[in-house]
């Protein structure tokens, strides 16, 4: 029995080292080295090469090394009848909460505008907003959204959340399902998307949704590029219906150099760095699931095949 790490970025060795350090007895391979394919029972994946998982005839579990699993569902050749697991990690959630909070304050206090002004030696103090002025609406109250909501409440924001199934969090106004969406949107000044990407949520950040936000609303997408219809955002910004957007995720990553978001004065871009799995923090749950697989015990953090997250 062995585990393969399958990804296309430069982090394979980092993951391998972390796994070997924490569990020297586990046989761990990089997908880039020669490895016994028939021994592989678990694939630890992050944007692996589509089609590559079918090379493992005895694969019993596909483990995402991040919170998202959309790239696994997008791989039409990935084995269908074995469990997929995802990462649920307090550090991933707190990193996301810190990043989004930083974006919110940068917006409240015009920090992005001042950075722009600085490049042109422009001295232009602007009126600034305060915590009490804005209601934050979080789309998606999973592990990441729930912690963000709780932390923003502690800071003093009015916070509301929207989710598919009802979630109760102290001092967070909850909206649920399709019927709850209009009420949620009409009272949201800063919208944060933290939804999983599924067939139900793809393209959810579109014209129709933006039109339901109050004029001047700000949009933060830290979930997946596929949630956003780029042209619709550009249109809503041009019409001054939205005052700006902060985007950490894109349809294509890295973002194409020709994409209009790069030079848009109202769009703040970051390179999918809001919250990145920390190997030290995540490896124990991967090892636990590997050992559970070995001893026939049930796995943690299994993804629902129906819901897609
Ligand atoms: C990051 O995007 C993740 O899904 O963990």
PDB file of C-alpha atoms and ligand atoms in Angstrom:
ATOM      1  CA  UNK A   1       0.000   0.000   0.000  1.00  0.00           C
ATOM      2  CA  UNK A   2       1.373   3.427  -0.941  1.00  0.00           C
ATOM      3  CA  UNK A   3       0.435   7.052  -1.494  1.00  0.00           C
ATOM      4  CA  UNK A   4       1.188   9.191  -4.529  1.00  0.00           C
ATOM      5  CA  UNK A   5       1.364  12.977  -4.537  1.00  0.00           C
ATOM      6  CA  UNK A   6      -0.008  14.255  -7.805  1.00  0.00           C
ATOM      7  CA  UNK A   7       0.124  17.939  -8.691  1.00  0.00           C
ATOM      8  CA  UNK A   8       1.613  20.087 -11.432  1.00  0.00           C
ATOM      9  CA  UNK A   9       3.149  22.878  -9.369  1.00  0.00           C
ATOM     10  CA  UNK A  10       6.506  22.968  -7.586  1.00  0.00           C
ATOM     11  CA  UNK A  11       5.304  21.779  -4.181  1.00  0.00           C
ATOM     12  CA  UNK A  12       5.552  17.995  -4.545  1.00  0.00           C
ATOM     13  CA  UNK A  13       8.838  17.682  -2.662  1.00  0.00           C
ATOM     14  CA  UNK A  14       7.569  19.908   0.153  1.00  0.00           C
ATOM     15  CA  UNK A  15       4.526  17.637   0.635  1.00  0.00           C
ATOM     16  CA  UNK A  16       6.615  14.497   0.346  1.00  0.00           C
ATOM     17  CA  UNK A  17       9.047  15.712   2.966  1.00  0.00           C
ATOM     18  CA  UNK A  18       6.252  16.714   5.341  1.00  0.00           C
ATOM     19  CA  UNK A  19       4.582  13.304   4.960  1.00  0.00           C
ATOM     20  CA  UNK A  20       7.836  11.370   5.354  1.00  0.00           C
ATOM     21  CA  UNK A  21       8.803  13.398   8.421  1.00  0.00           C
ATOM     22  CA  UNK A  22       5.464  12.874  10.119  1.00  0.00           C
ATOM     23  CA  UNK A  23       5.083   9.205   9.112  1.00  0.00           C
ATOM     24  CA  UNK A  24       8.364   7.586   8.007  1.00  0.00           C
ATOM     25  CA  UNK A  25       6.631   4.198   7.701  1.00  0.00           C
ATOM     26  CA  UNK A  26       4.296   5.328   4.904  1.00  0.00           C
ATOM     27  CA  UNK A  27       5.435   4.680   1.345  1.00  0.00           C
ATOM     28  CA  UNK A  28       5.117   8.029  -0.408  1.00  0.00           C
ATOM     29  CA  UNK A  29       5.849   8.760  -4.062  1.00  0.00           C
ATOM     30  CA  UNK A  30       5.868  11.787  -6.269  1.00  0.00           C
ATOM     31  CA  UNK A  31       3.902  11.356  -9.495  1.00  0.00           C
ATOM     32  CA  UNK A  32       7.061  12.525 -11.278  1.00  0.00           C
ATOM     33  CA  UNK A  33       9.259   9.637 -10.121  1.00  0.00           C
ATOM     34  CA  UNK A  34       9.129   5.961 -11.048  1.00  0.00           C
ATOM     35  CA  UNK A  35       6.579   4.375  -8.751  1.00  0.00           C
ATOM     36  CA  UNK A  36       4.682   1.097  -8.451  1.00  0.00           C
ATOM     37  CA  UNK A  37       1.268   2.122  -9.774  1.00  0.00           C
ATOM     38  CA  UNK A  38      -0.533  -1.001  -8.537  1.00  0.00           C
ATOM     39  CA  UNK A  39       0.542  -0.298  -4.933  1.00  0.00           C
ATOM     40  CA  UNK A  40      -1.050   3.166  -4.847  1.00  0.00           C
ATOM     41  CA  UNK A  41      -4.169   3.255  -2.662  1.00  0.00           C
ATOM     42  CA  UNK A  42      -4.369   6.979  -1.982  1.00  0.00           C
ATOM     43  CA  UNK A  43      -3.656   9.931  -4.299  1.00  0.00           C
ATOM     44  CA  UNK A  44      -3.002  13.261  -2.610  1.00  0.00           C
ATOM     45  CA  UNK A  45      -3.886  15.695  -5.352  1.00  0.00           C
ATOM     46  CA  UNK A  46      -3.927  19.379  -6.175  1.00  0.00           C
ATOM     47  CA  UNK A  47      -4.775  20.289  -9.763  1.00  0.00           C
ATOM     48  CA  UNK A  48      -3.256  17.020 -10.922  1.00  0.00           C
ATOM     49  CA  UNK A  49      -2.886  16.255 -14.616  1.00  0.00           C
ATOM     50  CA  UNK A  50      -6.430  15.368 -15.759  1.00  0.00           C
ATOM     51  CA  UNK A  51      -6.669  11.710 -16.735  1.00  0.00           C
ATOM     52  CA  UNK A  52      -3.618  10.709 -14.692  1.00  0.00           C
ATOM     53  CA  UNK A  53      -5.532   9.055 -11.832  1.00  0.00           C
ATOM     54  CA  UNK A  54      -6.824   6.256 -14.007  1.00  0.00           C
ATOM     55  CA  UNK A  55      -3.251   4.911 -14.080  1.00  0.00           C
ATOM     56  CA  UNK A  56      -3.791   3.528 -10.561  1.00  0.00           C
ATOM     57  CA  UNK A  57      -5.830   0.314 -10.782  1.00  0.00           C
ATOM     58  CA  UNK A  58      -6.098  -0.116  -6.990  1.00  0.00           C
ATOM     59  CA  UNK A  59      -6.783   3.477  -5.990  1.00  0.00           C
ATOM     60  CA  UNK A  60      -9.169   3.630  -3.013  1.00  0.00           C
ATOM     61  CA  UNK A  61      -9.229   7.323  -2.141  1.00  0.00           C
ATOM     62  CA  UNK A  62      -8.600  10.670  -3.829  1.00  0.00           C
ATOM     63  CA  UNK A  63      -7.543  13.219  -1.210  1.00  0.00           C
ATOM     64  CA  UNK A  64      -7.536  16.884  -2.143  1.00  0.00           C
ATOM     65  CA  UNK A  65      -4.729  18.735  -0.410  1.00  0.00           C
ATOM     66  CA  UNK A  66      -6.906  21.832  -0.284  1.00  0.00           C
ATOM     67  CA  UNK A  67     -10.422  22.727   0.764  1.00  0.00           C
ATOM     68  CA  UNK A  68     -11.698  22.656  -2.810  1.00  0.00           C
ATOM     69  CA  UNK A  69     -12.417  19.539  -4.847  1.00  0.00           C
ATOM     70  CA  UNK A  70     -13.857  21.093  -8.019  1.00  0.00           C
ATOM     71  CA  UNK A  71     -10.729  20.163 -10.012  1.00  0.00           C
ATOM     72  CA  UNK A  72     -11.314  16.489  -9.133  1.00  0.00           C
ATOM     73  CA  UNK A  73     -14.928  16.579 -10.353  1.00  0.00           C
ATOM     74  CA  UNK A  74     -13.714  18.399 -13.466  1.00  0.00           C
ATOM     75  CA  UNK A  75     -11.420  15.463 -14.285  1.00  0.00           C
ATOM     76  CA  UNK A  76     -13.927  13.327 -16.164  1.00  0.00           C
ATOM     77  CA  UNK A  77     -11.501  10.396 -16.250  1.00  0.00           C
ATOM     78  CA  UNK A  78     -10.950  10.271 -12.481  1.00  0.00           C
ATOM     79  CA  UNK A  79     -12.271   7.048 -10.883  1.00  0.00           C
ATOM     80  CA  UNK A  80     -15.917   7.573  -9.972  1.00  0.00           C
ATOM     81  CA  UNK A  81     -16.730   5.031  -7.293  1.00  0.00           C
ATOM     82  CA  UNK A  82     -14.134   5.789  -4.627  1.00  0.00           C
ATOM     83  CA  UNK A  83     -14.310   8.388  -1.856  1.00  0.00           C
ATOM     84  CA  UNK A  84     -12.959  11.898  -2.348  1.00  0.00           C
ATOM     85  CA  UNK A  85     -11.785  13.729   0.754  1.00  0.00           C
ATOM     86  CA  UNK A  86     -10.995  17.387   1.268  1.00  0.00           C
ATOM     87  CA  UNK A  87      -9.046  19.376   3.804  1.00  0.00           C
ATOM     88  CA  UNK A  88     -10.838  20.870   6.777  1.00  0.00           C
ATOM     89  CA  UNK A  89      -8.171  22.743   8.647  1.00  0.00           C
ATOM     90  CA  UNK A  90      -8.420  25.520  11.239  1.00  0.00           C
ATOM     91  CA  UNK A  91      -5.347  27.228   9.791  1.00  0.00           C
ATOM     92  CA  UNK A  92      -6.846  27.284   6.293  1.00  0.00           C
ATOM     93  CA  UNK A  93      -9.948  28.899   7.773  1.00  0.00           C
ATOM     94  CA  UNK A  94      -8.078  31.465   9.876  1.00  0.00           C
ATOM     95  CA  UNK A  95      -5.778  32.379   6.962  1.00  0.00           C
ATOM     96  CA  UNK A  96      -8.839  33.014   4.806  1.00  0.00           C
ATOM     97  CA  UNK A  97     -10.484  35.052   7.526  1.00  0.00           C
ATOM     98  CA  UNK A  98      -7.373  37.226   7.940  1.00  0.00           C
ATOM     99  CA  UNK A  99      -7.027  37.798   4.197  1.00  0.00           C
ATOM    100  CA  UNK A 100     -10.662  38.772   3.668  1.00  0.00           C
ATOM    101  CA  UNK A 101     -10.591  41.032   6.730  1.00  0.00           C
ATOM    102  CA  UNK A 102      -7.526  42.788   5.285  1.00  0.00           C
ATOM    103  CA  UNK A 103      -9.382  43.306   1.984  1.00  0.00           C
ATOM    104  CA  UNK A 104     -12.405  44.721   3.778  1.00  0.00           C
ATOM    105  CA  UNK A 105     -10.319  47.225   5.718  1.00  0.00           C
ATOM    106  CA  UNK A 106      -8.329  48.206   2.622  1.00  0.00           C
ATOM    107  CA  UNK A 107     -11.675  49.026   1.020  1.00  0.00           C
ATOM    108  CA  UNK A 108     -13.098  50.886   4.023  1.00  0.00           C
ATOM    109  CA  UNK A 109      -9.977  53.007   4.355  1.00  0.00           C
ATOM    110  CA  UNK A 110      -9.286  53.578   0.609  1.00  0.00           C
ATOM    111  CA  UNK A 111      -5.867  51.933   0.815  1.00  0.00           C
ATOM    112  CA  UNK A 112      -5.952  50.663  -2.776  1.00  0.00           C
ATOM    113  CA  UNK A 113      -6.773  54.150  -4.055  1.00  0.00           C
ATOM    114  CA  UNK A 114      -3.911  55.684  -2.053  1.00  0.00           C
ATOM    115  CA  UNK A 115      -1.502  53.101  -3.484  1.00  0.00           C
ATOM    116  CA  UNK A 116      -2.647  54.160  -6.938  1.00  0.00           C
ATOM    117  CA  UNK A 117      -2.375  57.863  -6.041  1.00  0.00           C
ATOM    118  CA  UNK A 118       1.144  57.280  -4.752  1.00  0.00           C
ATOM    119  CA  UNK A 119       2.301  56.015  -8.138  1.00  0.00           C
ATOM    120  CA  UNK A 120       1.267  59.396  -9.549  1.00  0.00           C
ATOM    121  CA  UNK A 121       2.340  61.560  -6.578  1.00  0.00           C
ATOM    122  CA  UNK A 122      -1.279  62.549  -6.009  1.00  0.00           C
ATOM    123  CA  UNK A 123      -2.206  63.890  -2.539  1.00  0.00           C
ATOM    124  CA  UNK A 124      -5.945  63.345  -2.239  1.00  0.00           C
ATOM    125  CA  UNK A 125      -7.450  62.557   1.172  1.00  0.00           C
ATOM    126  CA  UNK A 126     -10.817  60.822   0.787  1.00  0.00           C
ATOM    127  CA  UNK A 127     -13.767  60.345   3.121  1.00  0.00           C
ATOM    128  CA  UNK A 128     -13.408  56.966   4.795  1.00  0.00           C
ATOM    129  CA  UNK A 129     -15.941  54.437   6.009  1.00  0.00           C
ATOM    130  CA  UNK A 130     -16.238  52.847   9.441  1.00  0.00           C
ATOM    131  CA  UNK A 131     -17.029  49.338  10.645  1.00  0.00           C
ATOM    132  CA  UNK A 132     -20.547  50.392  11.569  1.00  0.00           C
ATOM    133  CA  UNK A 133     -21.263  51.669   8.068  1.00  0.00           C
ATOM    134  CA  UNK A 134     -21.267  48.357   6.241  1.00  0.00           C
ATOM    135  CA  UNK A 135     -23.052  45.038   6.312  1.00  0.00           C
ATOM    136  CA  UNK A 136     -20.914  42.160   5.170  1.00  0.00           C
ATOM    137  CA  UNK A 137     -22.712  39.346   3.346  1.00  0.00           C
ATOM    138  CA  UNK A 138     -20.953  36.009   3.070  1.00  0.00           C
ATOM    139  CA  UNK A 139     -22.040  33.593   0.359  1.00  0.00           C
ATOM    140  CA  UNK A 140     -21.267  30.156   1.771  1.00  0.00           C
ATOM    141  CA  UNK A 141     -21.098  29.325   5.469  1.00  0.00           C
ATOM    142  CA  UNK A 142     -18.904  26.241   5.373  1.00  0.00           C
ATOM    143  CA  UNK A 143     -15.800  25.951   7.548  1.00  0.00           C
ATOM    144  CA  UNK A 144     -14.179  29.029   5.961  1.00  0.00           C
ATOM    145  CA  UNK A 145     -17.291  31.203   5.710  1.00  0.00           C
ATOM    146  CA  UNK A 146     -18.413  30.383   9.255  1.00  0.00           C
ATOM    147  CA  UNK A 147     -15.096  31.398  10.827  1.00  0.00           C
ATOM    148  CA  UNK A 148     -14.948  34.580   8.769  1.00  0.00           C
ATOM    149  CA  UNK A 149     -18.504  35.465   9.833  1.00  0.00           C
ATOM    150  CA  UNK A 150     -17.705  34.850  13.495  1.00  0.00           C
ATOM    151  CA  UNK A 151     -14.500  36.889  13.366  1.00  0.00           C
ATOM    152  CA  UNK A 152     -16.182  39.803  11.584  1.00  0.00           C
ATOM    153  CA  UNK A 153     -18.923  39.823  14.231  1.00  0.00           C
ATOM    154  CA  UNK A 154     -16.235  40.046  16.910  1.00  0.00           C
ATOM    155  CA  UNK A 155     -14.658  43.000  15.118  1.00  0.00           C
ATOM    156  CA  UNK A 156     -18.040  44.730  15.206  1.00  0.00           C
ATOM    157  CA  UNK A 157     -19.437  44.351  11.684  1.00  0.00           C
ATOM    158  CA  UNK A 158     -23.041  43.612  10.870  1.00  0.00           C
ATOM    159  CA  UNK A 159     -22.734  40.180   9.273  1.00  0.00           C
ATOM    160  CA  UNK A 160     -25.142  38.052   7.308  1.00  0.00           C
ATOM    161  CA  UNK A 161     -24.631  34.750   5.594  1.00  0.00           C
ATOM    162  CA  UNK A 162     -26.279  32.788   2.841  1.00  0.00           C
ATOM    163  CA  UNK A 163     -26.068  29.029   2.519  1.00  0.00           C
ATOM    164  CA  UNK A 164     -27.900  26.177   0.798  1.00  0.00           C
ATOM    165  CA  UNK A 165     -28.964  24.625   4.100  1.00  0.00           C
ATOM    166  CA  UNK A 166     -29.723  26.592   7.235  1.00  0.00           C
ATOM    167  CA  UNK A 167     -26.684  27.493   9.359  1.00  0.00           C
ATOM    168  CA  UNK A 168     -27.024  29.119  12.755  1.00  0.00           C
ATOM    169  CA  UNK A 169     -24.146  31.296  13.966  1.00  0.00           C
ATOM    170  CA  UNK A 170     -24.335  33.767  16.875  1.00  0.00           C
ATOM    171  CA  UNK A 171     -25.143  37.326  15.709  1.00  0.00           C
ATOM    172  CA  UNK A 172     -25.054  36.326  12.030  1.00  0.00           C
ATOM    173  CA  UNK A 173     -28.305  36.874  10.141  1.00  0.00           C
ATOM    174  CA  UNK A 174     -28.902  33.669   8.203  1.00  0.00           C
ATOM    175  CA  UNK A 175     -30.490  33.415   4.766  1.00  0.00           C
ATOM    176  CA  UNK A 176     -31.100  30.079   3.133  1.00  0.00           C
ATOM    177  CA  UNK A 177     -31.694  28.669  -0.324  1.00  0.00           C
ATOM    178  CA  UNK A 178     -32.939  30.294  -3.529  1.00  0.00           C
ATOM    179  CA  UNK A 179     -35.756  32.122  -1.790  1.00  0.00           C
ATOM    180  CA  UNK A 180     -33.384  33.656   0.769  1.00  0.00           C
ATOM    181  CA  UNK A 181     -31.013  35.087  -1.802  1.00  0.00           C
ATOM    182  CA  UNK A 182     -32.822  38.327  -2.793  1.00  0.00           C
ATOM    183  CA  UNK A 183     -33.221  39.479   0.837  1.00  0.00           C
ATOM    184  CA  UNK A 184     -29.600  38.639   1.562  1.00  0.00           C
ATOM    185  CA  UNK A 185     -28.308  40.526  -1.482  1.00  0.00           C
ATOM    186  CA  UNK A 186     -30.446  43.639  -1.059  1.00  0.00           C
ATOM    187  CA  UNK A 187     -28.953  44.276   2.393  1.00  0.00           C
ATOM    188  CA  UNK A 188     -25.316  43.398   1.616  1.00  0.00           C
ATOM    189  CA  UNK A 189     -22.768  46.209   1.162  1.00  0.00           C
ATOM    190  CA  UNK A 190     -19.690  44.007   0.868  1.00  0.00           C
ATOM    191  CA  UNK A 191     -20.268  40.602  -0.683  1.00  0.00           C
ATOM    192  CA  UNK A 192     -17.757  37.824  -0.002  1.00  0.00           C
ATOM    193  CA  UNK A 193     -17.965  34.658  -2.091  1.00  0.00           C
ATOM    194  CA  UNK A 194     -16.775  31.559  -0.235  1.00  0.00           C
ATOM    195  CA  UNK A 195     -18.951  28.992  -1.972  1.00  0.00           C
ATOM    196  CA  UNK A 196     -17.726  25.663  -3.256  1.00  0.00           C
ATOM    197  CA  UNK A 197     -17.682  25.528  -7.059  1.00  0.00           C
ATOM    198  CA  UNK A 198     -20.395  23.117  -8.196  1.00  0.00           C
ATOM    199  CA  UNK A 199     -22.805  22.995 -11.158  1.00  0.00           C
ATOM    200  CA  UNK A 200     -25.236  24.988  -8.959  1.00  0.00           C
ATOM    201  CA  UNK A 201     -22.813  27.798  -8.165  1.00  0.00           C
ATOM    202  CA  UNK A 202     -20.847  28.164 -11.385  1.00  0.00           C
ATOM    203  CA  UNK A 203     -21.328  31.714 -12.714  1.00  0.00           C
ATOM    204  CA  UNK A 204     -23.382  32.754  -9.664  1.00  0.00           C
ATOM    205  CA  UNK A 205     -21.610  36.139  -9.531  1.00  0.00           C
ATOM    206  CA  UNK A 206     -23.357  37.501 -12.598  1.00  0.00           C
ATOM    207  CA  UNK A 207     -25.415  40.486 -13.805  1.00  0.00           C
ATOM    208  CA  UNK A 208     -28.606  39.241 -12.258  1.00  0.00           C
ATOM    209  CA  UNK A 209     -26.985  38.860  -8.836  1.00  0.00           C
ATOM    210  CA  UNK A 210     -25.089  42.163  -9.015  1.00  0.00           C
ATOM    211  CA  UNK A 211     -28.328  43.984  -9.882  1.00  0.00           C
ATOM    212  CA  UNK A 212     -29.793  42.826  -6.563  1.00  0.00           C
ATOM    213  CA  UNK A 213     -26.956  44.357  -4.529  1.00  0.00           C
ATOM    214  CA  UNK A 214     -27.335  47.988  -3.407  1.00  0.00           C
ATOM    215  CA  UNK A 215     -25.650  50.580  -5.636  1.00  0.00           C
ATOM    216  CA  UNK A 216     -22.022  51.005  -4.584  1.00  0.00           C
ATOM    217  CA  UNK A 217     -21.614  47.462  -3.238  1.00  0.00           C
ATOM    218  CA  UNK A 218     -18.165  45.867  -3.229  1.00  0.00           C
ATOM    219  CA  UNK A 219     -17.504  42.260  -4.268  1.00  0.00           C
ATOM    220  CA  UNK A 220     -14.789  39.967  -2.926  1.00  0.00           C
ATOM    221  CA  UNK A 221     -14.253  36.610  -4.628  1.00  0.00           C
ATOM    222  CA  UNK A 222     -11.874  34.295  -2.794  1.00  0.00           C
ATOM    223  CA  UNK A 223     -13.586  31.040  -3.799  1.00  0.00           C
ATOM    224  CA  UNK A 224     -13.075  30.065  -7.452  1.00  0.00           C
ATOM    225  CA  UNK A 225     -12.775  31.983 -10.705  1.00  0.00           C
ATOM    226  CA  UNK A 226     -15.637  29.893 -12.087  1.00  0.00           C
ATOM    227  CA  UNK A 227     -18.098  31.619  -9.738  1.00  0.00           C
ATOM    228  CA  UNK A 228     -17.647  34.916 -11.547  1.00  0.00           C
ATOM    229  CA  UNK A 229     -18.842  35.998 -14.971  1.00  0.00           C
ATOM    230  CA  UNK A 230     -15.950  38.357 -15.725  1.00  0.00           C
ATOM    231  CA  UNK A 231     -17.795  40.404 -18.373  1.00  0.00           C
ATOM    232  CA  UNK A 232     -20.724  40.971 -15.999  1.00  0.00           C
ATOM    233  CA  UNK A 233     -18.404  42.318 -13.316  1.00  0.00           C
ATOM    234  CA  UNK A 234     -16.735  44.673 -15.795  1.00  0.00           C
ATOM    235  CA  UNK A 235     -20.159  45.886 -16.911  1.00  0.00           C
ATOM    236  CA  UNK A 236     -21.397  46.463 -13.337  1.00  0.00           C
ATOM    237  CA  UNK A 237     -18.209  48.419 -12.558  1.00  0.00           C
ATOM    238  CA  UNK A 238     -18.506  50.493 -15.714  1.00  0.00           C
ATOM    239  CA  UNK A 239     -22.120  51.348 -14.854  1.00  0.00           C
ATOM    240  CA  UNK A 240     -20.921  52.376 -11.361  1.00  0.00           C
ATOM    241  CA  UNK A 241     -23.387  49.938  -9.890  1.00  0.00           C
ATOM    242  CA  UNK A 242     -20.522  48.224  -8.051  1.00  0.00           C
ATOM    243  CA  UNK A 243     -17.807  50.366  -6.492  1.00  0.00           C
ATOM    244  CA  UNK A 244     -15.074  47.768  -6.881  1.00  0.00           C
ATOM    245  CA  UNK A 245     -13.978  44.186  -6.508  1.00  0.00           C
ATOM    246  CA  UNK A 246     -11.175  42.198  -4.951  1.00  0.00           C
ATOM    247  CA  UNK A 247     -10.383  38.962  -6.751  1.00  0.00           C
ATOM    248  CA  UNK A 248      -8.034  36.225  -5.603  1.00  0.00           C
ATOM    249  CA  UNK A 249      -9.187  33.526  -8.030  1.00  0.00           C
ATOM    250  CA  UNK A 250      -9.623  33.440 -11.793  1.00  0.00           C
ATOM    251  CA  UNK A 251     -10.951  31.260 -14.587  1.00  0.00           C
ATOM    252  CA  UNK A 252      -7.419  30.771 -15.786  1.00  0.00           C
ATOM    253  CA  UNK A 253      -4.510  30.926 -13.352  1.00  0.00           C
ATOM    254  CA  UNK A 254      -2.136  32.663 -13.709  1.00  0.00           C
ATOM    255  CA  UNK A 255      -4.474  35.357 -15.028  1.00  0.00           C
ATOM    256  CA  UNK A 256      -3.844  36.044 -18.717  1.00  0.00           C
ATOM    257  CA  UNK A 257      -1.612  39.095 -19.175  1.00  0.00           C
ATOM    258  CA  UNK A 258      -4.154  40.578 -21.570  1.00  0.00           C
ATOM    259  CA  UNK A 259      -7.067  40.304 -19.160  1.00  0.00           C
ATOM    260  CA  UNK A 260      -8.762  43.678 -18.485  1.00  0.00           C
ATOM    261  CA  UNK A 261      -8.782  43.032 -14.722  1.00  0.00           C
ATOM    262  CA  UNK A 262      -5.026  43.707 -14.547  1.00  0.00           C
ATOM    263  CA  UNK A 263      -5.292  47.373 -15.418  1.00  0.00           C
ATOM    264  CA  UNK A 264      -8.727  48.093 -13.968  1.00  0.00           C
ATOM    265  CA  UNK A 265      -8.494  50.785 -11.300  1.00  0.00           C
ATOM    266  CA  UNK A 266     -11.451  49.342  -9.365  1.00  0.00           C
ATOM    267  CA  UNK A 267     -10.250  45.756  -9.345  1.00  0.00           C
ATOM    268  CA  UNK A 268      -7.803  44.560  -6.726  1.00  0.00           C
ATOM    269  CA  UNK A 269      -5.979  41.392  -7.771  1.00  0.00           C
ATOM    270  CA  UNK A 270      -4.091  38.822  -5.741  1.00  0.00           C
ATOM    271  CA  UNK A 271      -2.588  35.580  -7.097  1.00  0.00           C
ATOM    272  CA  UNK A 272      -4.782  32.870  -5.461  1.00  0.00           C
ATOM    273  CA  UNK A 273      -2.965  33.323  -2.181  1.00  0.00           C
ATOM    274  CA  UNK A 274      -5.751  34.122   0.294  1.00  0.00           C
ATOM    275  CA  UNK A 275      -5.449  30.786   2.026  1.00  0.00           C
ATOM    276  CA  UNK A 276      -3.021  28.054   1.062  1.00  0.00           C
ATOM    277  CA  UNK A 277      -2.791  24.627   2.708  1.00  0.00           C
ATOM    278  CA  UNK A 278       0.082  24.557   5.165  1.00  0.00           C
ATOM    279  CA  UNK A 279       1.753  21.150   4.926  1.00  0.00           C
ATOM    280  CA  UNK A 280       2.516  20.920   8.666  1.00  0.00           C
ATOM    281  CA  UNK A 281      -1.051  21.735   9.582  1.00  0.00           C
ATOM    282  CA  UNK A 282      -2.690  19.483   6.978  1.00  0.00           C
ATOM    283  CA  UNK A 283      -0.435  16.410   6.904  1.00  0.00           C
ATOM    284  CA  UNK A 284      -1.795  14.863  10.171  1.00  0.00           C
ATOM    285  CA  UNK A 285      -5.319  14.549   8.718  1.00  0.00           C
ATOM    286  CA  UNK A 286      -3.948  13.006   5.512  1.00  0.00           C
ATOM    287  CA  UNK A 287      -1.975  10.468   7.528  1.00  0.00           C
ATOM    288  CA  UNK A 288      -4.975   9.730   9.715  1.00  0.00           C
ATOM    289  CA  UNK A 289      -7.095   9.013   6.651  1.00  0.00           C
ATOM    290  CA  UNK A 290      -4.338   6.914   5.098  1.00  0.00           C
ATOM    291  CA  UNK A 291      -4.174   4.796   8.238  1.00  0.00           C
ATOM    292  CA  UNK A 292      -7.990   4.608   8.361  1.00  0.00           C
ATOM    293  CA  UNK A 293      -7.942   3.366   4.778  1.00  0.00           C
ATOM    294  CA  UNK A 294      -5.321   0.775   5.727  1.00  0.00           C
ATOM    295  CA  UNK A 295      -7.322  -0.533   8.663  1.00  0.00           C
ATOM    296  CA  UNK A 296     -10.704  -0.348   6.949  1.00  0.00           C
ATOM    297  CA  UNK A 297     -12.012   2.448   9.189  1.00  0.00           C
ATOM    298  CA  UNK A 298     -14.213   5.233   7.849  1.00  0.00           C
ATOM    299  CA  UNK A 299     -12.519   8.296   6.387  1.00  0.00           C
ATOM    300  CA  UNK A 300     -12.749  11.872   7.622  1.00  0.00           C
ATOM    301  CA  UNK A 301     -13.912  14.841   5.548  1.00  0.00           C
ATOM    302  CA  UNK A 302     -15.514  12.802   2.781  1.00  0.00           C
ATOM    303  CA  UNK A 303     -17.048  14.880   0.006  1.00  0.00           C
ATOM    304  CA  UNK A 304     -20.683  14.299  -0.871  1.00  0.00           C
ATOM    305  CA  UNK A 305     -20.853  13.091  -4.473  1.00  0.00           C
ATOM    306  CA  UNK A 306     -24.350  14.564  -4.805  1.00  0.00           C
ATOM    307  CA  UNK A 307     -23.537  18.014  -3.484  1.00  0.00           C
ATOM    308  CA  UNK A 308     -20.041  18.142  -5.001  1.00  0.00           C
ATOM    309  CA  UNK A 309     -18.410  19.475  -1.822  1.00  0.00           C
TER     310      UNK A 309
HETATM  311  C1  LIG B   1      -7.637  26.663  -2.110  1.00  0.00           C
HETATM  312  O1  LIG B   1      -8.063  27.255  -3.053  1.00  0.00           O
HETATM  313  C2  LIG B   1      -8.232  25.480  -1.544  1.00  0.00           C
HETATM  314  O2  LIG B   1      -9.243  24.994  -2.083  1.00  0.00           O
HETATM  315  O3  LIG B   1      -7.715  24.991  -0.539  1.00  0.00           O
END
